[in-house]
JSON list of C-alpha atoms in Angstrom, two decimals:
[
{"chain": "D", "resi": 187, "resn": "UNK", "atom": "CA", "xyz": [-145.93, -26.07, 67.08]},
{"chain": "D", "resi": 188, "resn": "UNK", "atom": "CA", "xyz": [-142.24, -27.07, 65.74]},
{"chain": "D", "resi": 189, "resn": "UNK", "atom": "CA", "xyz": [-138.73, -25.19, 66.54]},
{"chain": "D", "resi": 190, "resn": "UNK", "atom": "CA", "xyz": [-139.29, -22.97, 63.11]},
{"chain": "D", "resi": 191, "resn": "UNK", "atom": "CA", "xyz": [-142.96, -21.88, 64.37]},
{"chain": "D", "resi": 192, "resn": "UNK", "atom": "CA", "xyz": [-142.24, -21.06, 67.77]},
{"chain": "D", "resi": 193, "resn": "UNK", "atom": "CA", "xyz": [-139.25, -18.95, 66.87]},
{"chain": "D", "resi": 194, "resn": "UNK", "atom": "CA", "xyz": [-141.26, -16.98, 63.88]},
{"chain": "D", "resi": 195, "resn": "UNK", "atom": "CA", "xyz": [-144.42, -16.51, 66.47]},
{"chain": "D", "resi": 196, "resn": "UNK", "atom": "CA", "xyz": [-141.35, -15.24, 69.26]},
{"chain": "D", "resi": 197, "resn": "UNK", "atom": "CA", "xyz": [-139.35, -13.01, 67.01]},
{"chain": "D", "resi": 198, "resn": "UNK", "atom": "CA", "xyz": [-142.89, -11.41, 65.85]},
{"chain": "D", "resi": 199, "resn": "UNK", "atom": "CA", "xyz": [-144.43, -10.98, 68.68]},
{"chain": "D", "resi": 200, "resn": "UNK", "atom": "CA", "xyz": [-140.75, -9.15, 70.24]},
{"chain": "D", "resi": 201, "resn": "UNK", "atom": "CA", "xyz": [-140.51, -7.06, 66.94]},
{"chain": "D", "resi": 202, "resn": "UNK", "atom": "CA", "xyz": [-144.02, -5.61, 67.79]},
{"chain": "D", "resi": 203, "resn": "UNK", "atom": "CA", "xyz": [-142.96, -4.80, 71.08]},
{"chain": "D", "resi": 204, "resn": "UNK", "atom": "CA", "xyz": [-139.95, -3.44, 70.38]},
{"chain": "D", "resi": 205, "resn": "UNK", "atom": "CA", "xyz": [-141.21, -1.39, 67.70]},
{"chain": "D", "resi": 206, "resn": "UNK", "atom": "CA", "xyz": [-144.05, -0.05, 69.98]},
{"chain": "D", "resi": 207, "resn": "UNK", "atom": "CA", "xyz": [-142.00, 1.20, 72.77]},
{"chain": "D", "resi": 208, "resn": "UNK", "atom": "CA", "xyz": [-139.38, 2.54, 70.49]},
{"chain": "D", "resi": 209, "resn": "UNK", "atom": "CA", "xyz": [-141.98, 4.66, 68.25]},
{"chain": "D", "resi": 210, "resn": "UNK", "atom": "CA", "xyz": [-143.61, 5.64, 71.45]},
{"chain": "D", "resi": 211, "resn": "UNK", "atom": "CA", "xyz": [-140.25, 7.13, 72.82]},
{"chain": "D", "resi": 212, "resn": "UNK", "atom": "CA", "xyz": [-138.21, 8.13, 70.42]},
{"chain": "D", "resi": 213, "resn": "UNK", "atom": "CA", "xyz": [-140.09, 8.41, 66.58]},
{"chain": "D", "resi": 214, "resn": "UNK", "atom": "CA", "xyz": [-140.61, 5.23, 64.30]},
{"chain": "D", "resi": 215, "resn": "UNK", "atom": "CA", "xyz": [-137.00, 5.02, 63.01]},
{"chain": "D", "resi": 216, "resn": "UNK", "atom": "CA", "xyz": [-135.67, 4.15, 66.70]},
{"chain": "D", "resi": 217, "resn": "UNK", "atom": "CA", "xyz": [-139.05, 2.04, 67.05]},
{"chain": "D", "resi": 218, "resn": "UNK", "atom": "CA", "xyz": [-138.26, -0.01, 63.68]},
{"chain": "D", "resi": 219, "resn": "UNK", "atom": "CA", "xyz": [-134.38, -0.36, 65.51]},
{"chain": "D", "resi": 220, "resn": "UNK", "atom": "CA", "xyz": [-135.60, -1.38, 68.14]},
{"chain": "D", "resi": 221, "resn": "UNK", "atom": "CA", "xyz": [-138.39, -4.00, 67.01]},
{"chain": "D", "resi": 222, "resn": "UNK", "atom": "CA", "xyz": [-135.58, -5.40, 64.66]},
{"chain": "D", "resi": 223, "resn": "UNK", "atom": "CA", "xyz": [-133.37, -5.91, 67.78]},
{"chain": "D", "resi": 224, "resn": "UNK", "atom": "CA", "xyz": [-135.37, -7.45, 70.03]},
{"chain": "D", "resi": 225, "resn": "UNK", "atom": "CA", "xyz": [-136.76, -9.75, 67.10]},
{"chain": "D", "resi": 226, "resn": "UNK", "atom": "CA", "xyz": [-133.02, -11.05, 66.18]},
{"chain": "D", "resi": 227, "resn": "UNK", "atom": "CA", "xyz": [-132.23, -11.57, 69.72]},
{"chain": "D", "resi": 228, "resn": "UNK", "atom": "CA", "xyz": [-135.69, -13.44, 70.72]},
{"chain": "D", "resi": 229, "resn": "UNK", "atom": "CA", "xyz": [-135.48, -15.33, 67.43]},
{"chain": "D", "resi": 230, "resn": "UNK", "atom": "CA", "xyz": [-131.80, -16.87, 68.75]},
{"chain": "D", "resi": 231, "resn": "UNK", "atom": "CA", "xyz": [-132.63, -17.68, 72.29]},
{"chain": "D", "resi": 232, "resn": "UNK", "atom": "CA", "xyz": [-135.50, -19.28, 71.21]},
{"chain": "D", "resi": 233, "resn": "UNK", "atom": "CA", "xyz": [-134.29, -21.42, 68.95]},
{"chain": "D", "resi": 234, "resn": "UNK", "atom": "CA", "xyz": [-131.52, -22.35, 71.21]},
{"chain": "D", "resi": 235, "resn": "UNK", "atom": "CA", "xyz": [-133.84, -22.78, 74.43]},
{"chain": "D", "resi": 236, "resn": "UNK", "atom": "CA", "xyz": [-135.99, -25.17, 71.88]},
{"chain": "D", "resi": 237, "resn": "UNK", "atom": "CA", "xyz": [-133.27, -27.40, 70.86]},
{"chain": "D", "resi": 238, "resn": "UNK", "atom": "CA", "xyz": [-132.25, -27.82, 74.56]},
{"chain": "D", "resi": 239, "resn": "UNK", "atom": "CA", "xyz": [-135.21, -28.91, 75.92]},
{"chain": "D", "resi": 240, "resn": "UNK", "atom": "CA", "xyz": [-135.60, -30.69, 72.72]},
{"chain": "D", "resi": 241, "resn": "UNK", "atom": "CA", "xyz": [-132.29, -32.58, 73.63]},
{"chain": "D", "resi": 242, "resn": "UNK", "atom": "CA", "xyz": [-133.32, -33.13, 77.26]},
{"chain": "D", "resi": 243, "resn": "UNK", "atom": "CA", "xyz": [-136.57, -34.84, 75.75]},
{"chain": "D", "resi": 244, "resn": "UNK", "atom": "CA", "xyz": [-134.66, -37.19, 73.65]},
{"chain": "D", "resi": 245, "resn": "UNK", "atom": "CA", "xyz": [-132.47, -38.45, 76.44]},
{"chain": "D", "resi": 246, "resn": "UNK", "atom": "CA", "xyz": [-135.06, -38.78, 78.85]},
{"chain": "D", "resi": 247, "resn": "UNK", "atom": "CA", "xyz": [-137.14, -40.89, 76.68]},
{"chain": "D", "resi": 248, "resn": "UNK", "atom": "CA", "xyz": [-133.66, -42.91, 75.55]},
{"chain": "D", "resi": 249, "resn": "UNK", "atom": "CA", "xyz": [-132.79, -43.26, 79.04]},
{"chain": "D", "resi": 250, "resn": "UNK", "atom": "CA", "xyz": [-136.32, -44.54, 79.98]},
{"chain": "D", "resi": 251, "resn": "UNK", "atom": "CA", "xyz": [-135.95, -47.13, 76.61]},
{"chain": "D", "resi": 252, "resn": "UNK", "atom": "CA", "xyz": [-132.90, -48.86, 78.14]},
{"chain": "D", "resi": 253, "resn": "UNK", "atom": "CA", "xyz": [-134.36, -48.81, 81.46]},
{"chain": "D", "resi": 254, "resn": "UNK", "atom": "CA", "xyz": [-137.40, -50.91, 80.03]},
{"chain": "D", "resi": 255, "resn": "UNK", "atom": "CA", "xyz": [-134.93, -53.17, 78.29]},
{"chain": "D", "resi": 256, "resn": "UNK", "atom": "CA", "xyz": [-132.86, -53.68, 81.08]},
{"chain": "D", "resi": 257, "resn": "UNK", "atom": "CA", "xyz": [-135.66, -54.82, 83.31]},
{"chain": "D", "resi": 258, "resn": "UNK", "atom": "CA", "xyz": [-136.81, -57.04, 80.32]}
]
């Protein structure tokens, strides 16, 4: 799965949770509060834990690149 995937399948999957224990505590409003919340804030860490390792991916394949063409 891609960066726009995983954080659509996160964010779901955290708004059904959220929305679960909120309705089971406190009525659907707080549920629908609380499944928004933890969507939004599931949705950005993913995305930014993504394009880290993303990032850490590209320079470990650069770094192995030059390391080839060095020995060459």
């Amino acid at each position: 799965m891609n960066r726009v995937q995983t954080t659509i399948l996160d964010g779901l999957f955290a708004f059904l949770v959220g929305f679960l224990v909120g309705s089971l505590t406190d009525g659907w409003r707080t549920g629908l509060r609380a499944g928004a919340t933890a969507a939004v804030v599931s949705a950005v860490v993913t995305w930014l834990v993504y394009g880290v390792l993303e990032v850490e991916t590209l320079v470990e394949e650069t770094t192995i690149d030059a390391e080839r063409v060095s020995v060459e």
